[in-house]
Short mmCIF file of C-alpha atoms and ligand atoms in Angstrom, two decimals:
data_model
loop_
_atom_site.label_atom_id
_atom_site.label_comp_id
_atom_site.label_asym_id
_atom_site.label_seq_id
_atom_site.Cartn_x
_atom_site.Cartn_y
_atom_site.Cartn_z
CA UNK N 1 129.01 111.24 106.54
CA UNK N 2 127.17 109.32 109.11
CA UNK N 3 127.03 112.33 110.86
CA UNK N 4 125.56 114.53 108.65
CA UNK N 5 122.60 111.56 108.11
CA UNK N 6 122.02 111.73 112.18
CA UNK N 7 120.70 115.38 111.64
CA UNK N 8 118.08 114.31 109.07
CA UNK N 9 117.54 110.61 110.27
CA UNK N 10 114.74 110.75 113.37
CA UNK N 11 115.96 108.35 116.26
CA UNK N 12 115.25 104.66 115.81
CA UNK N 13 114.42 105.16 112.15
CA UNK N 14 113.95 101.70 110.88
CA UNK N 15 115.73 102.20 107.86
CA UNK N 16 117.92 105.20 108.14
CA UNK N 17 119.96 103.27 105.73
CA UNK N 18 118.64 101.28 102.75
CA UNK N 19 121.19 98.89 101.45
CA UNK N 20 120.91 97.20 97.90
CA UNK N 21 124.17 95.11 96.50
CA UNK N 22 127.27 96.89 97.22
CA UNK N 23 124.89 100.47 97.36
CA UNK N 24 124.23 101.73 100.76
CA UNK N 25 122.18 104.99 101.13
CA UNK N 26 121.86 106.75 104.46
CA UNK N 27 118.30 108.92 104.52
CA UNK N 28 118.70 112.38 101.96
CA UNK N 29 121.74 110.41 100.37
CA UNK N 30 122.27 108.38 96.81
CA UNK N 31 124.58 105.60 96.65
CA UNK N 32 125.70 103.70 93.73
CA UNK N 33 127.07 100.08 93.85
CA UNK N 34 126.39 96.90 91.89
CA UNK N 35 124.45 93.71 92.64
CA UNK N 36 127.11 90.94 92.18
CA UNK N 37 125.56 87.94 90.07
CA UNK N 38 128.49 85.44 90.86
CA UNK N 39 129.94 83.10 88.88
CA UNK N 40 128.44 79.12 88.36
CA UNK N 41 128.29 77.66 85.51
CA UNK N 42 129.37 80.08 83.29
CA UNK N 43 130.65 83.42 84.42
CA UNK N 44 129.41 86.15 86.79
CA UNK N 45 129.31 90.09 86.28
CA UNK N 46 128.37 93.13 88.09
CA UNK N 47 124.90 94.74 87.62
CA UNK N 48 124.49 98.55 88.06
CA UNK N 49 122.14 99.58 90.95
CA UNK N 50 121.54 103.44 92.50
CA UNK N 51 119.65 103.80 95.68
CA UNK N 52 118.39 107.22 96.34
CA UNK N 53 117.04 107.06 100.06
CA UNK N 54 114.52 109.60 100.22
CA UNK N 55 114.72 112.35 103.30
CA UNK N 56 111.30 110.89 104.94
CA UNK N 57 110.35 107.52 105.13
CA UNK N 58 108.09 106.23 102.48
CA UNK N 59 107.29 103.52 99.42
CA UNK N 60 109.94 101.87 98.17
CA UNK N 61 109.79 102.09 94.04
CA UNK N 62 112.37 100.01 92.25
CA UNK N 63 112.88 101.01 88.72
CA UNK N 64 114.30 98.69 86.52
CA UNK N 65 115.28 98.73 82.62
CA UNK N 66 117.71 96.68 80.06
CA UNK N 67 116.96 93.14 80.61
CA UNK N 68 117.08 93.56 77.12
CA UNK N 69 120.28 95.58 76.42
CA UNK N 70 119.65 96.81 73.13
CA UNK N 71 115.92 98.66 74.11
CA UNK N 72 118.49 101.58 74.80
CA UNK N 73 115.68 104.65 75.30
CA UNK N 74 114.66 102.50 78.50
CA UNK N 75 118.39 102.13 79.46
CA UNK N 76 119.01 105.62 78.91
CA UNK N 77 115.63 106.84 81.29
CA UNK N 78 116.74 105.41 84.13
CA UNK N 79 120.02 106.26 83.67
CA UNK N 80 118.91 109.65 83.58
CA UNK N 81 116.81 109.55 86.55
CA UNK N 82 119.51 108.56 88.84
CA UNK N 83 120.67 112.27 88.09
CA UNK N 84 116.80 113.99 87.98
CA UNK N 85 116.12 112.98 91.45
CA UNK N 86 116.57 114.56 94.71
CA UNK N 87 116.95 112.87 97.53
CA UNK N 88 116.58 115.45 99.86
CA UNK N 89 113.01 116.54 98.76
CA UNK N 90 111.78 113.05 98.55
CA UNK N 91 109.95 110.37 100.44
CA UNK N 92 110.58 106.88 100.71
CA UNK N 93 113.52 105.03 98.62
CA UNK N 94 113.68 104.80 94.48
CA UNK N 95 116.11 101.66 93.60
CA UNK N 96 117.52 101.69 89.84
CA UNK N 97 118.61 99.24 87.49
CA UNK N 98 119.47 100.67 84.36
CA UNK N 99 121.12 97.73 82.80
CA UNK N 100 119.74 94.10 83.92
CA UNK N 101 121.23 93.15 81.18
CA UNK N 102 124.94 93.95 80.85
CA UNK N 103 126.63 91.51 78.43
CA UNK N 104 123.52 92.13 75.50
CA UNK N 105 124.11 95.99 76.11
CA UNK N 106 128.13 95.58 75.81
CA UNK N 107 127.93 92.78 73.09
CA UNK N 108 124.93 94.65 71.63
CA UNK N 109 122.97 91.95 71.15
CA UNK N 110 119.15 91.91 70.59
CA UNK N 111 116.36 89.47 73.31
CA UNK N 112 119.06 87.85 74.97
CA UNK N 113 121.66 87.45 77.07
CA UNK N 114 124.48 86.30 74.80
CA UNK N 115 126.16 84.23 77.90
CA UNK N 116 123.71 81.38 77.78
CA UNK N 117 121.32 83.01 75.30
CA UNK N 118 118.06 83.21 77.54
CA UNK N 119 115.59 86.14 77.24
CA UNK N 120 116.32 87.91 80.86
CA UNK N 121 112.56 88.61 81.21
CA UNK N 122 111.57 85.15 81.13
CA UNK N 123 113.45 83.38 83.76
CA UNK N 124 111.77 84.57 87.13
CA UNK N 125 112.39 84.08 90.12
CA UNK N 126 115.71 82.64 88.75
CA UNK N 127 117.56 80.27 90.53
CA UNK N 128 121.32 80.19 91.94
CA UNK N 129 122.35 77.15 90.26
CA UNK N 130 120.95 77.83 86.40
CA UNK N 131 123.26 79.31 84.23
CA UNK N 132 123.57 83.11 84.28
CA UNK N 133 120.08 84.62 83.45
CA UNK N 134 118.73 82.17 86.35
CA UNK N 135 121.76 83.70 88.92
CA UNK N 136 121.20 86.80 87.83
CA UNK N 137 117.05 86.88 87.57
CA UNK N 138 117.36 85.52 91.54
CA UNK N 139 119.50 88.12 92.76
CA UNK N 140 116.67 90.35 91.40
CA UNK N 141 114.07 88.79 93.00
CA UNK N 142 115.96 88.72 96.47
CA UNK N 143 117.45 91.68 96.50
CA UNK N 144 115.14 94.22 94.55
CA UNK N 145 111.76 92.64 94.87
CA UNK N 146 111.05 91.01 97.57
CA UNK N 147 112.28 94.57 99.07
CA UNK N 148 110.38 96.85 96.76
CA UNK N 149 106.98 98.20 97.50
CA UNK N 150 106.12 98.67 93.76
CA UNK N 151 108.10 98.12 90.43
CA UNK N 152 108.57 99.63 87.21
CA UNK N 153 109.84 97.03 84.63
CA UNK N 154 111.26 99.10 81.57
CA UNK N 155 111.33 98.08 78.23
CA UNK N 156 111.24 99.41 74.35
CA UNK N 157 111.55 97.93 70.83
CA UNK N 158 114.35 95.75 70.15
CA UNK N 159 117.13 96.41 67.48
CA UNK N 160 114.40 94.62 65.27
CA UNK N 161 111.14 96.24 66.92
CA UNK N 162 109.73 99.23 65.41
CA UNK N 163 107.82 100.17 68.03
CA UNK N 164 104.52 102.44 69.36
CA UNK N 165 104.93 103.34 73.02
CA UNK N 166 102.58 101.75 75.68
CA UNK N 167 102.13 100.16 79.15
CA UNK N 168 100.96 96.90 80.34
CA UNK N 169 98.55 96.42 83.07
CA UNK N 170 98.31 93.08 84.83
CA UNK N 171 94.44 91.92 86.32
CA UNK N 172 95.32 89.77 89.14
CA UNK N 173 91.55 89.66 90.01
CA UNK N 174 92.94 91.45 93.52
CA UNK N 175 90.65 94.19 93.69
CA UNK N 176 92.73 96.16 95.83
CA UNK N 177 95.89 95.35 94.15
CA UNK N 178 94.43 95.99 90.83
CA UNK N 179 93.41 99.05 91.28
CA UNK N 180 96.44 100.63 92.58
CA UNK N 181 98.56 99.28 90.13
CA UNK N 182 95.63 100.75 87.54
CA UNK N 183 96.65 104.11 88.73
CA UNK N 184 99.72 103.69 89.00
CA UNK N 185 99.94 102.99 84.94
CA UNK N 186 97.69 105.80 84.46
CA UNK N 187 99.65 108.28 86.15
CA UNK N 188 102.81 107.13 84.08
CA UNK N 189 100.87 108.39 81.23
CA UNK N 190 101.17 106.72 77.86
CA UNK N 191 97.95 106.53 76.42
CA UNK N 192 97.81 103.29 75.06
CA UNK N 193 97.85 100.32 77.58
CA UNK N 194 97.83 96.47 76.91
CA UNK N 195 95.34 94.43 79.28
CA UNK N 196 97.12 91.59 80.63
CA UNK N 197 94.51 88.76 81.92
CA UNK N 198 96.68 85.40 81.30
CA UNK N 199 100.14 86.20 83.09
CA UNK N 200 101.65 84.13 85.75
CA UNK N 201 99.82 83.58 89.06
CA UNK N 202 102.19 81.59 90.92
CA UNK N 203 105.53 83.40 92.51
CA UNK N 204 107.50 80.54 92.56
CA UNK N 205 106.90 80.16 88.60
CA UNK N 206 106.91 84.45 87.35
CA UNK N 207 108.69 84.03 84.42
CA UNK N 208 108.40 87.89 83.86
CA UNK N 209 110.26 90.82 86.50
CA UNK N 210 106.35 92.83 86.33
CA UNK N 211 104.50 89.47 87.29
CA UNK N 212 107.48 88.62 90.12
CA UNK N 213 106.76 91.69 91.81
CA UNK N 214 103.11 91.61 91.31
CA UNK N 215 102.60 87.85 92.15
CA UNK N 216 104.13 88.93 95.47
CA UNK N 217 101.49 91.59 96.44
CA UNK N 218 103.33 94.68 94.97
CA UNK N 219 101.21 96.84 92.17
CA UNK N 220 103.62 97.25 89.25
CA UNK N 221 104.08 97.20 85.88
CA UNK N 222 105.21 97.20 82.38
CA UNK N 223 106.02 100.66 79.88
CA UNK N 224 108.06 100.25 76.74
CA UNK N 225 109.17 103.33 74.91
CA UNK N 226 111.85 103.37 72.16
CA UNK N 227 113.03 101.42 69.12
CA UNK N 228 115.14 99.81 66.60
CA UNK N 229 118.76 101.80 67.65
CA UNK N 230 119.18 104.92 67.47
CA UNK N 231 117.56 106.78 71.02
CA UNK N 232 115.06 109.81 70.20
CA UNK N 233 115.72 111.70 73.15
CA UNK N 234 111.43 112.49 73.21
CA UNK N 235 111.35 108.45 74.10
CA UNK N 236 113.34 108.88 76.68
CA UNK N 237 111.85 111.87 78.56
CA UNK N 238 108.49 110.07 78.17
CA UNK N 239 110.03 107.53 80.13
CA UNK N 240 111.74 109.53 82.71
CA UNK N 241 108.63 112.04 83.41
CA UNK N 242 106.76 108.80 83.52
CA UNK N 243 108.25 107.91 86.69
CA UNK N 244 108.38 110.79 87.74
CA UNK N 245 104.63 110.89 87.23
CA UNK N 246 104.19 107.76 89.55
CA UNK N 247 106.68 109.00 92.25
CA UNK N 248 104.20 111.88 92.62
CA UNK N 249 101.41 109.53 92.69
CA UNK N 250 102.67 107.50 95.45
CA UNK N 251 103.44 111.15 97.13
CA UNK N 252 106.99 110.85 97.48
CA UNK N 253 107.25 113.70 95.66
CA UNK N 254 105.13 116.72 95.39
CA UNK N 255 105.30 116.53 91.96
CA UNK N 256 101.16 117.19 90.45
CA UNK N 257 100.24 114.77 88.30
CA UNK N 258 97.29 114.56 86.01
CA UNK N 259 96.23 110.94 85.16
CA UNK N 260 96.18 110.06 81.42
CA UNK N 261 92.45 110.57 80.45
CA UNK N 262 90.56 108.26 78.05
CA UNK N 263 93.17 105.86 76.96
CA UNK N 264 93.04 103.38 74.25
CA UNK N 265 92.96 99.78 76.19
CA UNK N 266 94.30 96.87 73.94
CA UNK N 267 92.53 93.70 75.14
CA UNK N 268 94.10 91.44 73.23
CA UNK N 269 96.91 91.14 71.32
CA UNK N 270 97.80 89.28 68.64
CA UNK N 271 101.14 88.50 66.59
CA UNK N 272 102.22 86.48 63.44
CA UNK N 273 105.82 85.13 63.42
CA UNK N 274 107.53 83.91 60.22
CA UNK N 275 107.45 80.18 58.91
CA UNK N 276 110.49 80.56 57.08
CA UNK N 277 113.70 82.67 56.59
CA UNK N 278 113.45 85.49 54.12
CA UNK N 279 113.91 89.39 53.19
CA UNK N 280 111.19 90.77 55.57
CA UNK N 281 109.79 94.24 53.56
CA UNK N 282 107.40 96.44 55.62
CA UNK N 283 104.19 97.66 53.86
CA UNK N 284 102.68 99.62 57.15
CA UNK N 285 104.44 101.89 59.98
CA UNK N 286 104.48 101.38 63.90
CA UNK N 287 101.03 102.65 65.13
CA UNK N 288 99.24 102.03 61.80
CA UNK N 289 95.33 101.40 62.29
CA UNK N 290 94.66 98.41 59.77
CA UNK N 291 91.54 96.29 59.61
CA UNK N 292 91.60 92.89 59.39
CA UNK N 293 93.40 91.29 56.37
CA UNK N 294 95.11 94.56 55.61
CA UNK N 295 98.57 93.72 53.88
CA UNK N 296 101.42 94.10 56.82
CA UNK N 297 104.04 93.54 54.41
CA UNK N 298 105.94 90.75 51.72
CA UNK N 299 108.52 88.38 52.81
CA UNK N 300 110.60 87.17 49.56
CA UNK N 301 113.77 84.70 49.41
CA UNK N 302 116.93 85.54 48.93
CA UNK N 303 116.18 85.67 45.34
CA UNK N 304 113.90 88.42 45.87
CA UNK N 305 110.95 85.73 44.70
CA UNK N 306 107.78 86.38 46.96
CA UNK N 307 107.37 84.07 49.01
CA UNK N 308 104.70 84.87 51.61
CA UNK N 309 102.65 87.82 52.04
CA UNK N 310 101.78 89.22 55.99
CA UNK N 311 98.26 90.38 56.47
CA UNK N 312 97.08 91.47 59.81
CA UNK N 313 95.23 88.70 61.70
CA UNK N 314 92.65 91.19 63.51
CA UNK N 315 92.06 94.72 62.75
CA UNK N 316 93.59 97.03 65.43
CA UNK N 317 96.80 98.95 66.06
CA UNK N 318 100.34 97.90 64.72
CA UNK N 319 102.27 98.05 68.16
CA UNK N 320 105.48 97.20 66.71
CA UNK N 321 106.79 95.85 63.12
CA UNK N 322 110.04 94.52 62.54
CA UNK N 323 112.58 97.05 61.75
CA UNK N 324 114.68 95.00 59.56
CA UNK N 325 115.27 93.05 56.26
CA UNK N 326 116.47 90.01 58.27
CA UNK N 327 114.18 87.62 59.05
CA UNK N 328 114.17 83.93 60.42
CA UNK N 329 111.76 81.12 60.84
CA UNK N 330 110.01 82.24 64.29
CA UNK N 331 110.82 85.86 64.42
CA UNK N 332 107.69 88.00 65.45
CA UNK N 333 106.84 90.10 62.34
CA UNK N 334 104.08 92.08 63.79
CA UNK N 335 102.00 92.88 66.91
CA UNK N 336 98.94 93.89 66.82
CA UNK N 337 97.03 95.28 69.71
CA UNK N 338 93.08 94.73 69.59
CA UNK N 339 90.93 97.66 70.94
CA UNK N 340 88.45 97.05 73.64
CA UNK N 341 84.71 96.39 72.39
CA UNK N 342 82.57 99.16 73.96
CA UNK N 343 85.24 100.52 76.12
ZN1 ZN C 401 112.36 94.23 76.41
#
């Protein structure tokens, strides 16, 4: 095979291979491997990863979905896309990771990782000697984003979540930076997009994949698409030609791409979480417009006895709703994204 890579690769080509994990790709090839997160204080396991090493040099995009492993239309995209793209007619070097989070997606369990039961989009940079979302959040941060030019954090609603589609778009206050990563969302497409002023600034303190990337001088961001189970396969190809989309952008591809015009921009958003267990029953539908104090829905013992009634904090657009009866003291009932004044 080297061989056949010496034809395409130009002498003293920098990277005429591009190595993630166990995954090495020589230039016009796709390799799949694993990252290894190894064992510490609880167990280790083997991530997917698929690096498609792009004929020409170019950006490197890493792609990355299922750090919750029940948002399966997110899973399923970049599954998909490690099929839908050629490496031969490409530029620069796409990384996947379809499933961050293997033991939710093969336990099927919803927000986190059932090993030490830590949300594994919360725990960036991660660290080697933490329990399993910290060993396997740092061997994400070393070995995806600190190599990545640009990042694509996937997500979708939850078992639980109900869910509209839409991006998130982090101000840094970098001019530069925010403006690529700007286009970069609006090139992906979906056309309603959450302003995020208040995430992380510092690298060594992320918390989030989007904000480890983008704390580190990379434009990236945040899409969710999906919900509550079952996949609609129209999720999923919003997903995957939503890549696809930025690929183009960033011209490693000559795929066209028309920006989404005119979006709705969600300023603010705003959530109410339940003060006690109960029967949660819905009264609206993801992507409801409600004004303020509309009724979101009733919560009622187990008894069926009423014993709270949800109405929206702030009139705007129901983002996501829980999906299901069950209900616990804490769990997000609603989300509510606030439309920008004037914009
Ligand atoms: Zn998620």
């Amino acid at each position: 095979m080297p061989h056949a890579v010496d034809a395409v690769a130009p002498q003293g080509d920098a990277h005429a291979t591009f190595t993630v994990g166990t995954a090495t790709a020589a230039r016009g090839k796709k390799a799949l491997g694993v990252l290894k997160v190894p064992a510490g204080s609880d167990g280790g396991y083997d991530m997917p990863v698929a690096v498609i090493h792009g004929a020409r040099p170019g950006p490197v995009l890493a792609v990355a979905a299922g750090a919750h492993g029940s948002e399966y239309a997110s899973i399923l995209a970049v599954e998909r896309l490690t099929d839908a793209v050629n490496p031969a007619e490409m530029s620069g070097t796409l990384v996947l990771l379809p499933i961050i989070n293997v033991p939710s997606f093969e336990k099927i369990t919803p927000h986190v990782n059932p090993t030490d039961n830590k949300s594994m989009n919360r725990f960036y940079p991660g660290d080697p000697n933490g329990t399993q979302t910290d060993r396997a959040s740092f061997v994400v941060t070393k070995e995806v984003v600190e190599r990545c030019d640009h990042l694509i954090d996937l997500h979708g609603g939850d078992l639980d979540e109900n869910l509209r589609p839409y991006s998130y778009w982090t101000v840094t206050g970098n001019q530069k930076q925010d403006e690529l990563s700007r286009a970069m969302v609006l090139a992906f497409g979906l056309d309603h997009i959450i302003v995020s002023r208040d995430r992380p600034k510092d690298p060594k303190a992320s918390r989030f994949l989007e904000n480890t990337a983008t704390t580190r001088g990379k434009p990236s961001f945040t899409a969710e698409a999906g919900r509550s189970g079952p996949v609609a396969d129209n999720d999923v190809t919003v997903l995957v030609n939503g890549v696809l989309n930025v690929m183009g952008h960033l011209k490693m591809t000559a795929r066209p791409v028309t920006p989404v015009r005119n979006p709705v921009w969600l300023e603010l958003v705003v959530s109410v979480t339940a003060e006690q267990n109960g029967v949660f029953h819905p009264r609206v539908d993801r992507d409801a417009h409600v004004a303020k104090g509309a009724p979101i829905g009733t919560v009622t013992d187990y008894h069926n006895q009423k014993i709270q009634d949800i109405a929206s904090p702030d009139a705007g657009i129901v983002l996501f709703i829980r999906a299901l009866p069950s209900l616990k003291k804490g769990d997000t009932i609603v989300s509510i994204g606030v439309v920008k004044k004037g914009g």
